Short mmCIF file of C-alpha atoms and ligand atoms in Angstrom, two decimals:
data_model
loop_
_atom_site.label_atom_id
_atom_site.label_comp_id
_atom_site.label_asym_id
_atom_site.label_seq_id
_atom_site.Cartn_x
_atom_site.Cartn_y
_atom_site.Cartn_z
CA MET A 1 -2.13 -15.38 23.19
CA ASN A 2 -0.92 -11.77 23.12
CA THR A 3 0.71 -10.01 20.09
CA TYR A 4 4.19 -10.85 21.01
CA GLU A 5 3.51 -14.57 21.68
CA SER A 6 1.88 -15.00 18.40
CA ILE A 7 4.73 -13.23 16.68
CA ILE A 8 7.26 -15.65 18.29
CA LYS A 9 5.02 -18.65 17.39
CA ASN A 10 5.24 -17.36 13.80
CA LEU A 11 9.03 -16.94 14.11
CA TYR A 12 9.58 -20.46 14.94
CA ARG A 13 7.45 -21.72 12.22
CA ILE A 14 9.24 -19.70 9.55
CA GLY A 15 12.59 -20.50 11.18
CA LYS A 16 11.84 -24.10 10.83
CA MET A 17 11.31 -23.65 7.13
CA ALA A 18 14.52 -21.66 6.71
CA GLU A 19 16.35 -24.18 8.77
CA THR A 20 17.51 -21.48 11.14
CA ASP A 21 19.82 -22.56 14.10
CA LYS A 22 17.56 -22.92 17.16
CA LYS A 23 19.98 -21.05 19.24
CA VAL A 24 19.35 -18.06 16.92
CA LEU A 25 15.64 -18.31 17.15
CA ASP A 26 15.65 -18.65 21.00
CA ALA A 27 17.85 -15.62 21.14
CA LEU A 28 15.37 -13.66 18.94
CA SER A 29 12.36 -14.85 21.01
CA GLU A 30 13.12 -12.35 23.81
CA PRO A 31 14.33 -8.69 23.59
CA LYS A 32 17.85 -8.12 25.01
CA ASN A 33 16.84 -5.19 27.26
CA ILE A 34 13.76 -3.71 28.45
CA ILE A 35 13.98 -0.40 29.95
CA ASP A 36 10.90 0.45 32.07
CA VAL A 37 10.73 4.05 33.50
CA VAL A 38 8.48 6.23 35.53
CA PHE A 39 9.18 9.86 35.34
CA PRO A 40 7.81 13.12 36.72
CA VAL A 41 6.80 15.97 34.34
CA LYS A 42 5.75 19.64 35.11
CA MET A 43 2.56 20.60 33.76
CA ASP A 44 1.36 24.15 32.86
CA ASP A 45 -0.62 24.58 36.23
CA GLY A 46 2.67 23.88 38.12
CA LYS A 47 1.57 20.45 39.21
CA ILE A 48 3.77 17.39 38.72
CA ARG A 49 2.25 14.51 36.79
CA ILE A 50 3.84 10.97 36.62
CA PHE A 51 4.20 9.20 33.32
CA HIS A 52 5.24 5.61 32.29
CA GLY A 53 7.43 4.80 29.46
CA TYR A 54 9.43 1.97 27.83
CA ARG A 55 12.34 1.49 25.52
CA VAL A 56 12.70 -1.99 24.37
CA GLN A 57 16.06 -3.04 22.75
CA HIS A 58 15.28 -6.35 20.80
CA ASN A 59 18.49 -7.07 19.00
CA ASN A 60 21.81 -5.64 17.98
CA TRP A 61 23.69 -8.25 16.16
CA ARG A 62 23.70 -6.35 13.09
CA GLY A 63 24.21 -2.79 14.48
CA PRO A 64 22.85 -0.29 17.11
CA TYR A 65 19.30 -0.73 18.11
CA LYS A 66 16.96 1.34 15.93
CA GLY A 67 13.21 2.26 16.20
CA GLY A 68 10.70 4.85 16.83
CA ILE A 69 9.10 6.18 19.86
CA ARG A 70 5.22 6.15 20.04
CA TYR A 71 3.14 8.60 22.27
CA HIS A 72 -0.30 6.78 22.75
CA GLN A 73 -2.58 6.32 25.73
CA ASN A 74 -2.79 2.56 24.90
CA VAL A 75 0.98 1.77 24.60
CA ASP A 76 1.92 -1.32 26.61
CA LEU A 77 4.93 -3.48 26.82
CA ASP A 78 3.60 -6.22 24.67
CA GLU A 79 3.03 -3.55 21.88
CA VAL A 80 6.52 -2.11 22.24
CA LYS A 81 8.06 -5.56 22.32
CA SER A 82 6.38 -6.39 19.09
CA LEU A 83 7.35 -3.19 17.32
CA ALA A 84 11.02 -3.69 18.42
CA PHE A 85 10.94 -7.34 17.21
CA TRP A 86 9.59 -6.08 13.75
CA MET A 87 12.48 -3.52 13.52
CA THR A 88 15.01 -6.30 13.82
CA ILE A 89 13.42 -8.14 10.94
CA LYS A 90 12.87 -5.11 9.01
CA CYS A 91 16.52 -3.84 9.28
CA ALA A 92 17.63 -7.26 8.30
CA VAL A 93 15.36 -7.42 5.19
CA LEU A 94 16.56 -4.13 3.92
CA ASP A 95 20.31 -5.06 4.80
CA ILE A 96 20.69 -1.87 6.92
CA PRO A 97 23.46 -2.11 9.72
CA PHE A 98 20.88 -1.61 12.52
CA GLY A 99 19.15 -3.89 14.99
CA GLY A 100 15.68 -3.43 16.41
CA GLY A 101 14.39 -1.35 19.21
CA LYS A 102 11.22 0.68 20.06
CA GLY A 103 9.97 3.02 22.67
CA GLY A 104 6.56 4.10 23.90
CA VAL A 105 5.06 6.53 26.44
CA LEU A 106 1.44 6.03 27.81
CA VAL A 107 0.11 9.46 27.00
CA ASN A 108 -2.63 11.05 24.91
CA PRO A 109 -0.47 13.80 23.40
CA LYS A 110 -3.61 15.65 22.22
CA GLU A 111 -4.40 16.44 26.01
CA LEU A 112 -1.14 18.29 26.49
CA SER A 113 0.01 21.79 25.60
CA LYS A 114 3.17 22.17 23.46
CA LYS A 115 5.11 23.11 26.46
CA GLU A 116 3.93 20.09 28.45
CA LEU A 117 4.80 17.80 25.41
CA GLU A 118 8.24 19.20 25.39
CA ASN A 119 8.73 18.72 29.14
CA LEU A 120 7.47 15.20 28.76
CA THR A 121 9.79 14.49 25.89
CA ARG A 122 12.88 15.97 27.79
CA ALA A 123 12.07 14.07 30.98
CA PHE A 124 11.72 10.77 29.06
CA VAL A 125 15.11 11.49 27.52
CA ARG A 126 16.53 12.03 30.92
CA ALA A 127 15.15 8.73 32.07
CA ILE A 128 16.67 6.59 29.23
CA HIS A 129 19.60 8.67 28.19
CA LYS A 130 22.30 6.22 29.62
CA SER A 131 20.64 3.37 27.27
CA ILE A 132 20.56 5.44 23.99
CA GLY A 133 23.28 7.04 21.76
CA PRO A 134 24.47 7.15 18.11
CA GLU A 135 26.43 3.87 18.37
CA LYS A 136 24.12 2.26 20.99
CA ASP A 137 20.35 2.83 20.21
CA ILE A 138 18.93 5.56 17.93
CA PRO A 139 15.12 6.51 18.32
CA ALA A 140 12.93 7.89 15.57
CA PRO A 141 9.44 9.20 14.94
CA ASP A 142 6.35 6.88 15.26
CA VAL A 143 2.72 7.34 15.97
CA ASN A 144 2.06 10.83 17.35
CA THR A 145 5.79 11.72 17.48
CA THR A 146 7.07 14.48 15.10
CA PRO A 147 10.48 15.95 13.75
CA GLU A 148 10.08 18.73 16.41
CA ILE A 149 9.81 16.03 19.13
CA MET A 150 12.99 14.51 17.62
CA ASP A 151 14.75 17.84 17.81
CA TRP A 152 13.95 17.97 21.58
CA ILE A 153 15.29 14.45 22.07
CA ALA A 154 18.63 15.42 20.28
CA ASP A 155 18.94 18.76 22.25
CA GLU A 156 18.36 17.07 25.61
CA TYR A 157 20.57 14.17 24.97
CA SER A 158 23.28 16.45 23.68
CA LYS A 159 23.07 18.52 26.96
CA LEU A 160 23.20 15.41 29.08
CA VAL A 161 26.35 13.99 27.31
CA GLY A 162 27.86 17.44 27.03
CA LYS A 163 28.40 17.41 23.20
CA ASP A 164 26.37 18.08 20.15
CA SER A 165 25.16 14.57 19.13
CA PRO A 166 22.52 14.96 16.27
CA ALA A 167 22.98 11.39 15.28
CA VAL A 168 21.27 10.10 18.50
CA VAL A 169 17.91 10.29 16.84
CA THR A 170 16.63 10.54 13.19
CA GLY A 171 13.59 12.12 11.66
CA LYS A 172 14.87 15.52 12.88
CA PRO A 173 13.91 18.76 10.98
CA VAL A 174 16.05 19.24 7.97
CA GLU A 175 17.58 22.44 9.58
CA LYS A 176 18.46 20.63 12.59
CA GLY A 177 20.51 17.85 10.92
CA GLY A 178 17.58 15.83 9.37
CA SER A 179 17.79 14.38 5.96
CA LEU A 180 16.04 15.82 2.84
CA GLY A 181 13.53 13.10 1.87
CA ARG A 182 12.95 11.62 5.35
CA GLY A 183 9.40 13.29 5.66
CA GLY A 184 8.08 11.34 2.76
CA ALA A 185 10.30 8.32 3.00
CA THR A 186 7.74 5.68 4.47
CA GLY A 187 5.10 6.56 1.78
CA ALA A 188 7.72 6.50 -0.98
CA GLY A 189 9.13 3.16 0.11
CA GLY A 190 5.55 1.62 0.36
CA PHE A 191 4.76 3.20 -3.02
CA CYS A 192 7.84 1.62 -4.58
CA VAL A 193 6.89 -1.80 -3.09
CA LEU A 194 3.36 -1.48 -4.38
CA GLU A 195 4.42 -0.64 -7.94
CA ASN A 196 6.83 -3.49 -8.07
CA LEU A 197 4.26 -5.87 -6.70
CA ILE A 198 1.54 -4.94 -9.07
CA LYS A 199 4.02 -5.25 -11.88
CA LYS A 200 4.93 -8.79 -10.84
CA LEU A 201 1.27 -9.89 -10.35
CA THR A 202 0.41 -8.57 -13.66
CA GLU A 203 3.52 -9.97 -15.24
CA THR A 204 2.62 -13.46 -13.92
CA THR A 205 -1.00 -13.12 -15.05
CA GLU A 206 -2.32 -13.83 -11.70
CA THR A 207 -4.27 -10.63 -12.02
CA LYS A 208 -5.32 -9.27 -15.37
CA SER A 209 -3.29 -6.27 -16.49
CA ARG A 210 -4.90 -3.11 -15.23
CA LYS A 211 -4.43 0.53 -16.15
CA ARG A 212 -3.60 2.61 -12.98
CA ASP A 213 -6.76 4.68 -13.37
CA LEU A 214 -8.80 1.48 -12.72
CA VAL A 215 -6.82 0.56 -9.65
CA SER A 216 -8.81 1.60 -6.59
CA VAL A 217 -7.18 2.26 -3.20
CA ALA A 218 -8.58 2.49 0.44
CA ILE A 219 -6.27 3.78 3.20
CA GLN A 220 -6.99 3.38 6.89
CA GLY A 221 -5.03 5.99 8.86
CA PHE A 222 -4.45 9.53 7.32
CA GLY A 223 -1.46 10.57 9.43
CA ASN A 224 2.17 10.91 8.31
CA ALA A 225 2.33 7.43 6.48
CA GLY A 226 -1.32 7.47 5.23
CA GLN A 227 -1.04 11.08 3.74
CA GLN A 228 2.14 10.42 1.99
CA ILE A 229 0.95 7.15 0.17
CA ALA A 230 -2.35 8.80 -0.67
CA LYS A 231 -0.57 11.65 -2.37
CA LEU A 232 1.77 9.45 -4.30
CA CYS A 233 -1.07 6.96 -5.43
CA ASP A 234 -3.11 9.96 -6.46
CA LYS A 235 -0.17 11.50 -8.32
CA ALA A 236 0.44 8.27 -10.20
CA GLY A 237 -3.07 7.96 -11.34
CA TYR A 238 -4.48 5.37 -8.90
CA GLN A 239 -8.07 6.03 -7.63
CA VAL A 240 -8.01 6.89 -3.98
CA ILE A 241 -11.46 6.06 -3.09
CA ALA A 242 -11.74 5.91 0.78
CA VAL A 243 -9.62 6.98 3.87
CA SER A 244 -10.05 7.12 7.53
CA ASP A 245 -8.62 8.25 10.94
CA SER A 246 -9.36 7.71 14.50
CA LYS A 247 -12.57 9.77 14.23
CA GLY A 248 -14.10 7.66 11.33
CA GLY A 249 -13.80 7.10 7.61
CA ILE A 250 -15.14 8.68 4.25
CA LEU A 251 -15.94 7.02 0.79
CA ALA A 252 -16.00 9.17 -2.27
CA ILE A 253 -19.41 9.58 -3.79
CA SER A 254 -19.87 8.60 -7.58
CA ASN A 255 -19.44 11.55 -9.90
CA PRO A 256 -19.98 11.69 -13.74
CA GLU A 257 -16.34 12.76 -14.39
CA SER A 258 -14.75 9.54 -13.14
CA ARG A 259 -15.20 5.94 -13.92
CA ILE A 260 -14.32 5.04 -10.29
CA PRO A 261 -15.35 7.80 -7.84
CA LYS A 262 -12.25 9.28 -6.14
CA LEU A 263 -11.14 11.72 -3.50
CA ASN A 264 -9.38 14.99 -4.07
CA VAL A 265 -6.31 14.12 -2.13
CA GLU A 266 -4.77 17.54 -2.11
CA ASP A 267 -7.95 19.23 -0.77
CA LEU A 268 -8.35 16.39 1.65
CA VAL A 269 -4.94 16.89 3.17
CA LYS A 270 -5.67 20.58 3.62
CA TYR A 271 -8.96 19.79 5.01
CA LYS A 272 -7.71 17.34 7.59
CA GLN A 273 -4.94 20.05 8.65
CA GLN A 274 -7.76 22.53 9.27
CA SER A 275 -10.44 20.35 10.86
CA GLY A 276 -8.43 17.71 12.47
CA SER A 277 -10.18 14.86 10.84
CA VAL A 278 -11.04 13.56 7.40
CA VAL A 279 -14.69 13.21 8.41
CA GLY A 280 -17.05 15.72 6.80
CA PHE A 281 -14.95 16.25 3.64
CA SER A 282 -17.24 17.35 0.67
CA LYS A 283 -18.61 14.78 -1.78
CA THR A 284 -18.11 11.69 0.59
CA GLU A 285 -20.31 9.55 2.79
CA ASN A 286 -19.27 8.50 6.19
CA ILE A 287 -18.20 5.03 6.71
CA THR A 288 -16.75 3.22 9.89
CA ASN A 289 -13.22 2.00 9.94
CA ALA A 290 -14.38 -1.54 9.91
CA GLU A 291 -16.27 -0.85 6.83
CA LEU A 292 -13.17 0.74 5.15
CA LEU A 293 -11.33 -2.33 5.68
CA GLU A 294 -14.08 -4.44 3.90
CA LEU A 295 -14.54 -2.07 0.78
CA ASP A 296 -14.62 -3.52 -2.61
CA CYS A 297 -11.24 -2.09 -3.77
CA ASP A 298 -8.07 -3.33 -5.52
CA VAL A 299 -5.51 -2.11 -2.82
CA LEU A 300 -6.00 -1.73 0.93
CA ILE A 301 -3.47 0.11 2.81
CA PRO A 302 -3.64 -0.09 6.56
CA ALA A 303 -1.68 2.99 7.96
CA ALA A 304 -2.77 3.20 11.50
CA LEU A 305 -2.44 0.64 14.18
CA GLU A 306 -1.80 -3.10 14.75
CA ASN A 307 -4.38 -5.82 14.74
CA GLN A 308 -6.93 -4.40 12.35
CA ILE A 309 -7.31 -7.40 10.15
CA THR A 310 -8.03 -10.36 12.32
CA GLU A 311 -9.64 -13.88 11.97
CA GLU A 312 -13.01 -11.93 12.56
CA ASN A 313 -12.88 -9.85 9.36
CA ALA A 314 -10.10 -11.61 7.14
CA ASN A 315 -12.92 -13.50 5.21
CA LYS A 316 -14.66 -10.19 4.53
CA ILE A 317 -11.64 -8.51 2.86
CA LYS A 318 -12.38 -7.93 -0.83
CA ALA A 319 -9.13 -6.10 -1.71
CA LYS A 320 -6.73 -8.05 -3.92
CA VAL A 321 -3.59 -6.63 -2.46
CA ILE A 322 -2.84 -5.42 1.04
CA LEU A 323 0.05 -2.98 1.51
CA GLU A 324 0.95 -2.92 5.28
CA LEU A 325 2.14 0.55 5.74
CA ALA A 326 1.41 0.30 9.53
CA ASN A 327 3.16 -2.19 11.71
CA GLY A 328 1.44 -5.42 12.27
CA PRO A 329 -1.99 -4.52 11.07
CA VAL A 330 -2.70 -8.14 10.01
CA THR A 331 -2.57 -10.88 12.78
CA PRO A 332 -0.89 -14.08 12.08
CA GLU A 333 -4.36 -15.94 12.08
CA ALA A 334 -5.64 -13.47 9.56
CA ASP A 335 -2.43 -13.93 7.45
CA GLY A 336 -3.23 -17.67 7.14
CA ILE A 337 -6.77 -16.84 5.91
CA LEU A 338 -5.61 -14.14 3.54
CA LYS A 339 -3.00 -16.53 2.10
CA ASN A 340 -5.68 -19.40 1.50
CA ARG A 341 -7.88 -16.82 -0.23
CA GLY A 342 -5.03 -15.67 -2.64
CA ILE A 343 -4.98 -12.14 -1.29
CA HIS A 344 -1.45 -10.73 -1.73
CA VAL A 345 0.01 -9.02 1.38
CA ALA A 346 3.11 -6.80 0.98
CA PRO A 347 4.37 -7.23 4.65
CA ASP A 348 5.13 -4.33 7.06
CA VAL A 349 8.79 -5.39 7.35
CA LEU A 350 9.20 -4.55 3.71
CA ALA A 351 6.31 -2.15 2.78
CA ASN A 352 7.00 0.50 5.53
CA ALA A 353 10.68 0.20 5.59
CA GLY A 354 11.26 3.40 3.55
CA GLY A 355 11.27 5.17 6.92
CA VAL A 356 13.99 3.31 8.54
CA THR A 357 16.05 3.31 5.37
CA VAL A 358 16.18 7.02 5.14
CA SER A 359 16.69 7.22 8.88
CA TYR A 360 19.89 5.29 8.12
CA PHE A 361 20.77 7.71 5.51
CA GLU A 362 20.31 10.56 8.02
CA TRP A 363 22.19 8.70 10.81
CA TYR A 364 25.05 8.19 8.16
CA GLN A 365 25.19 11.89 7.00
CA ASN A 366 25.27 13.04 10.58
CA ILE A 367 28.05 10.66 11.58
CA HIS A 368 30.05 11.61 8.27
CA ASN A 369 29.22 15.19 8.22
CA GLU A 370 27.66 14.94 4.79
CA ARG A 371 24.58 16.55 3.21
CA TRP A 372 22.84 14.58 0.42
CA THR A 373 20.47 16.13 -1.98
CA GLU A 374 16.89 15.04 -2.04
CA LYS A 375 17.54 13.32 -5.47
CA GLU A 376 20.35 11.41 -3.98
CA VAL A 377 18.32 10.16 -1.00
CA ASN A 378 15.25 9.38 -3.28
CA ASP A 379 17.38 7.46 -5.71
CA LYS A 380 19.19 5.42 -2.99
CA LEU A 381 15.88 4.61 -1.24
CA LYS A 382 14.41 3.29 -4.58
CA GLU A 383 17.39 1.14 -5.16
CA LYS A 384 17.41 -0.13 -1.61
CA ILE A 385 13.60 -0.94 -1.64
CA THR A 386 13.73 -2.48 -5.16
CA ASP A 387 16.58 -4.79 -4.24
CA ALA A 388 14.85 -6.00 -1.05
CA PHE A 389 11.57 -6.48 -2.96
CA ASN A 390 13.48 -8.55 -5.78
CA LYS A 391 15.26 -10.65 -3.09
CA VAL A 392 11.80 -11.37 -1.26
CA TRP A 393 10.14 -12.11 -4.49
CA GLU A 394 12.91 -14.64 -5.49
CA ILE A 395 12.50 -16.41 -2.31
CA ALA A 396 8.71 -16.41 -2.42
CA ARG A 397 8.68 -17.62 -6.06
CA PRO A 398 11.86 -19.58 -6.64
CA ASP A 399 10.68 -20.30 -10.27
CA ALA A 400 10.12 -16.66 -11.23
CA ARG A 401 13.71 -15.28 -10.86
CA SER A 402 13.91 -11.60 -11.23
CA GLY A 403 16.37 -8.57 -11.23
CA SER A 404 19.46 -8.23 -13.36
CA PRO A 405 21.73 -11.25 -13.75
CA SER A 406 24.62 -9.37 -12.15
CA GLU A 407 22.76 -8.87 -8.99
CA PRO A 408 23.66 -11.06 -6.05
CA GLU A 409 21.21 -13.93 -5.62
CA ALA A 410 18.82 -13.98 -2.75
CA PRO A 411 19.50 -17.05 -0.32
CA ARG A 412 18.14 -20.27 -1.99
CA ARG A 413 15.48 -22.08 -0.31
CA LYS A 414 14.84 -25.80 -0.80
CA PRO A 415 11.57 -26.69 -2.36
CA LEU A 416 9.82 -27.35 0.85
CA CYS A 417 6.40 -27.97 -0.77
CA SER A 418 4.93 -27.24 -3.99
CA GLU A 419 3.31 -24.22 -2.62
CA ASN A 420 4.82 -20.58 -2.96
CA LEU A 421 5.72 -18.84 0.15
CA THR A 422 3.82 -15.47 0.88
CA CYS A 423 5.95 -12.42 0.79
CA ARG A 424 5.93 -12.16 4.56
CA GLU A 425 7.25 -15.70 4.89
CA ALA A 426 9.96 -14.95 2.19
CA ALA A 427 10.94 -11.63 4.05
CA TYR A 428 11.38 -13.42 7.35
CA PHE A 429 13.28 -16.20 5.60
CA LEU A 430 15.71 -13.49 4.19
CA ALA A 431 16.08 -11.62 7.52
CA LEU A 432 16.68 -14.83 9.40
CA LYS A 433 19.40 -15.93 6.90
CA ARG A 434 21.22 -12.53 7.49
CA LEU A 435 20.68 -12.55 11.22
CA GLU A 436 22.03 -16.04 11.50
CA GLU A 437 25.01 -14.98 9.60
CA SER A 438 25.70 -12.21 11.96
CA TYR A 439 25.13 -14.49 14.99
CA LEU A 440 27.64 -16.97 13.70
CA LEU A 441 30.19 -14.41 12.69
CA PHE A 442 30.36 -12.55 16.01
CA ARG A 443 29.54 -15.48 18.18
CA TRP A 444 26.90 -13.55 20.27
CA ASP A 445 26.31 -16.26 22.90
P1 LIG B 1 0.44 9.24 12.78
O1 LIG B 1 0.24 9.41 14.18
O2 LIG B 1 1.06 10.36 11.94
O3 LIG B 1 -0.85 8.77 12.17
C1 LIG B 1 -1.67 7.77 12.52
C2 LIG B 1 -3.13 7.89 11.93
O4 LIG B 1 -3.88 6.80 12.27
C3 LIG B 1 -3.80 9.04 12.27
O5 LIG B 1 -4.44 9.57 11.05
C4 LIG B 1 -4.86 8.64 13.30
O6 LIG B 1 -6.03 9.34 13.32
C5 LIG B 1 -5.19 7.19 12.77
N1 LIG B 1 -5.71 6.35 13.70
C6 LIG B 1 -5.35 6.07 15.04
N2 LIG B 1 -6.19 5.20 15.46
C7 LIG B 1 -6.93 4.73 14.57
C8 LIG B 1 -8.06 3.73 14.37
N3 LIG B 1 -8.24 3.09 15.58
N4 LIG B 1 -8.60 3.58 13.24
C9 LIG B 1 -8.15 4.23 12.28
N5 LIG B 1 -7.24 5.14 12.25
C10 LIG B 1 -6.69 5.37 13.36
O7 LIG B 1 1.31 7.91 12.65
P2 LIG B 1 2.39 7.36 11.41
O8 LIG B 1 3.63 7.77 11.60
O9 LIG B 1 1.55 7.72 10.19
O10 LIG B 1 2.21 5.79 11.71
C11 LIG B 1 1.14 5.05 11.36
C12 LIG B 1 1.52 3.59 11.17
O11 LIG B 1 2.65 3.53 10.28
C13 LIG B 1 2.02 2.99 12.56
O12 LIG B 1 1.80 1.56 12.59
C14 LIG B 1 3.59 3.20 12.46
O13 LIG B 1 4.18 2.25 13.36
C15 LIG B 1 3.79 2.88 11.04
N6 LIG B 1 5.12 3.43 10.54
C16 LIG B 1 5.27 4.80 10.55
C17 LIG B 1 6.52 5.24 9.97
C18 LIG B 1 6.91 6.71 9.82
O14 LIG B 1 7.89 6.98 9.34
N7 LIG B 1 5.93 7.52 10.21
C19 LIG B 1 7.54 4.23 9.62
C20 LIG B 1 7.11 2.84 9.62
C21 LIG B 1 6.05 2.61 10.17
#
């Protein structure tokens, strides 16, 4: 079974629990549009190379399609469909007026010069521009795509449609219509979810109350998302003990100053910028990516790619909490194993939703010609993430109601069984209720 098939199997399982109309589940089981393009790009040596890319538009019942564009040599349609599906669920969990989409180009960007990368981006936009637009489908950054690439997308699209259209894409540089706070938004959202989850778990005595300086964190992936969360955890006093990237991982070596050995995150960020990898950083030992996932730590944060925790290694995970900053790092089979083992998973559709939330704020500012301060953005982000977290938690634990009494309640679920739901099941439950409402309201048949 490929990733998309197992996601859809899971959709029907949770849809049954939520008593979602089968018509809604059937409609969500396939993307609305798949744009599959092959396009020529001029290389520095004057030769033309042909590239292959996708834009998958999964669902737009709640608003325009929304989702990043990934540049990676292993991109395939199954992956892009899965990522687009998760965007639909994520935007519904956060109650953002967007649907789900995603794009991908099969390319190893590290093999291209900057000019070639720009040519490739502009050629991809020319190939898909009729399908995107500020009210239609709004791309954003993902793996290996940057604010500069988003600027090229906005510029090329604007030329093609004959008017300045910054709202066609989010994650732009601030001076080109990007939002303050977008750069750190995915990490900030994830950190907010982590703090809320730890608070709930310690409140409910499921885990003993712990001081932050005794909470150890391991992070797989040290790109955009991974670096952001590492900095926030470090600043708040958590012990970041291990990180990794595509070249391998590092584990802090014990030192007399610290009860738990920890990495100097600030220096590590600079080291990665200079050397291109975390490997070789001082006072560390090398570990593999597989070893990092199985470390004895409190919090494990996958922040790289999909399908990292599978039925093969789920039984070996020692972390008490997994915060999914990456999309789809835990397979559905592994999810079942982690549930049985009592490991708490903050699901991707909530944990990494900070990025799309501030993307929505950016789009909103572009459309309304507004400029929000960084504080405004961060405060609104925290409010949105905390609200979504509380609603998910209330569905997962109907007996442990949270939030202020004046807040609207999360959709009630019938006591299906004595078991609590996982946060992923509860997040899907919430998203399906909202998607079903939109479907019924607008009769999208
Ligand atoms: P990025 O390209 O900035 O960083 C990816 C990191 O993962 C790099 O450090 C890379 O070396 C590492 N990596 C790649 N393959 C690896 C492997 N096999 N093992 C270990 N590490 C590996 O990308 P990003 O934007 O940080 O995205 C990372 C994840 O977060 C993706 O799943 C993405 O979909 C998700 N995400 C990102 C955002 C965002 O705003 N950037 C928002 C939501 C979700």
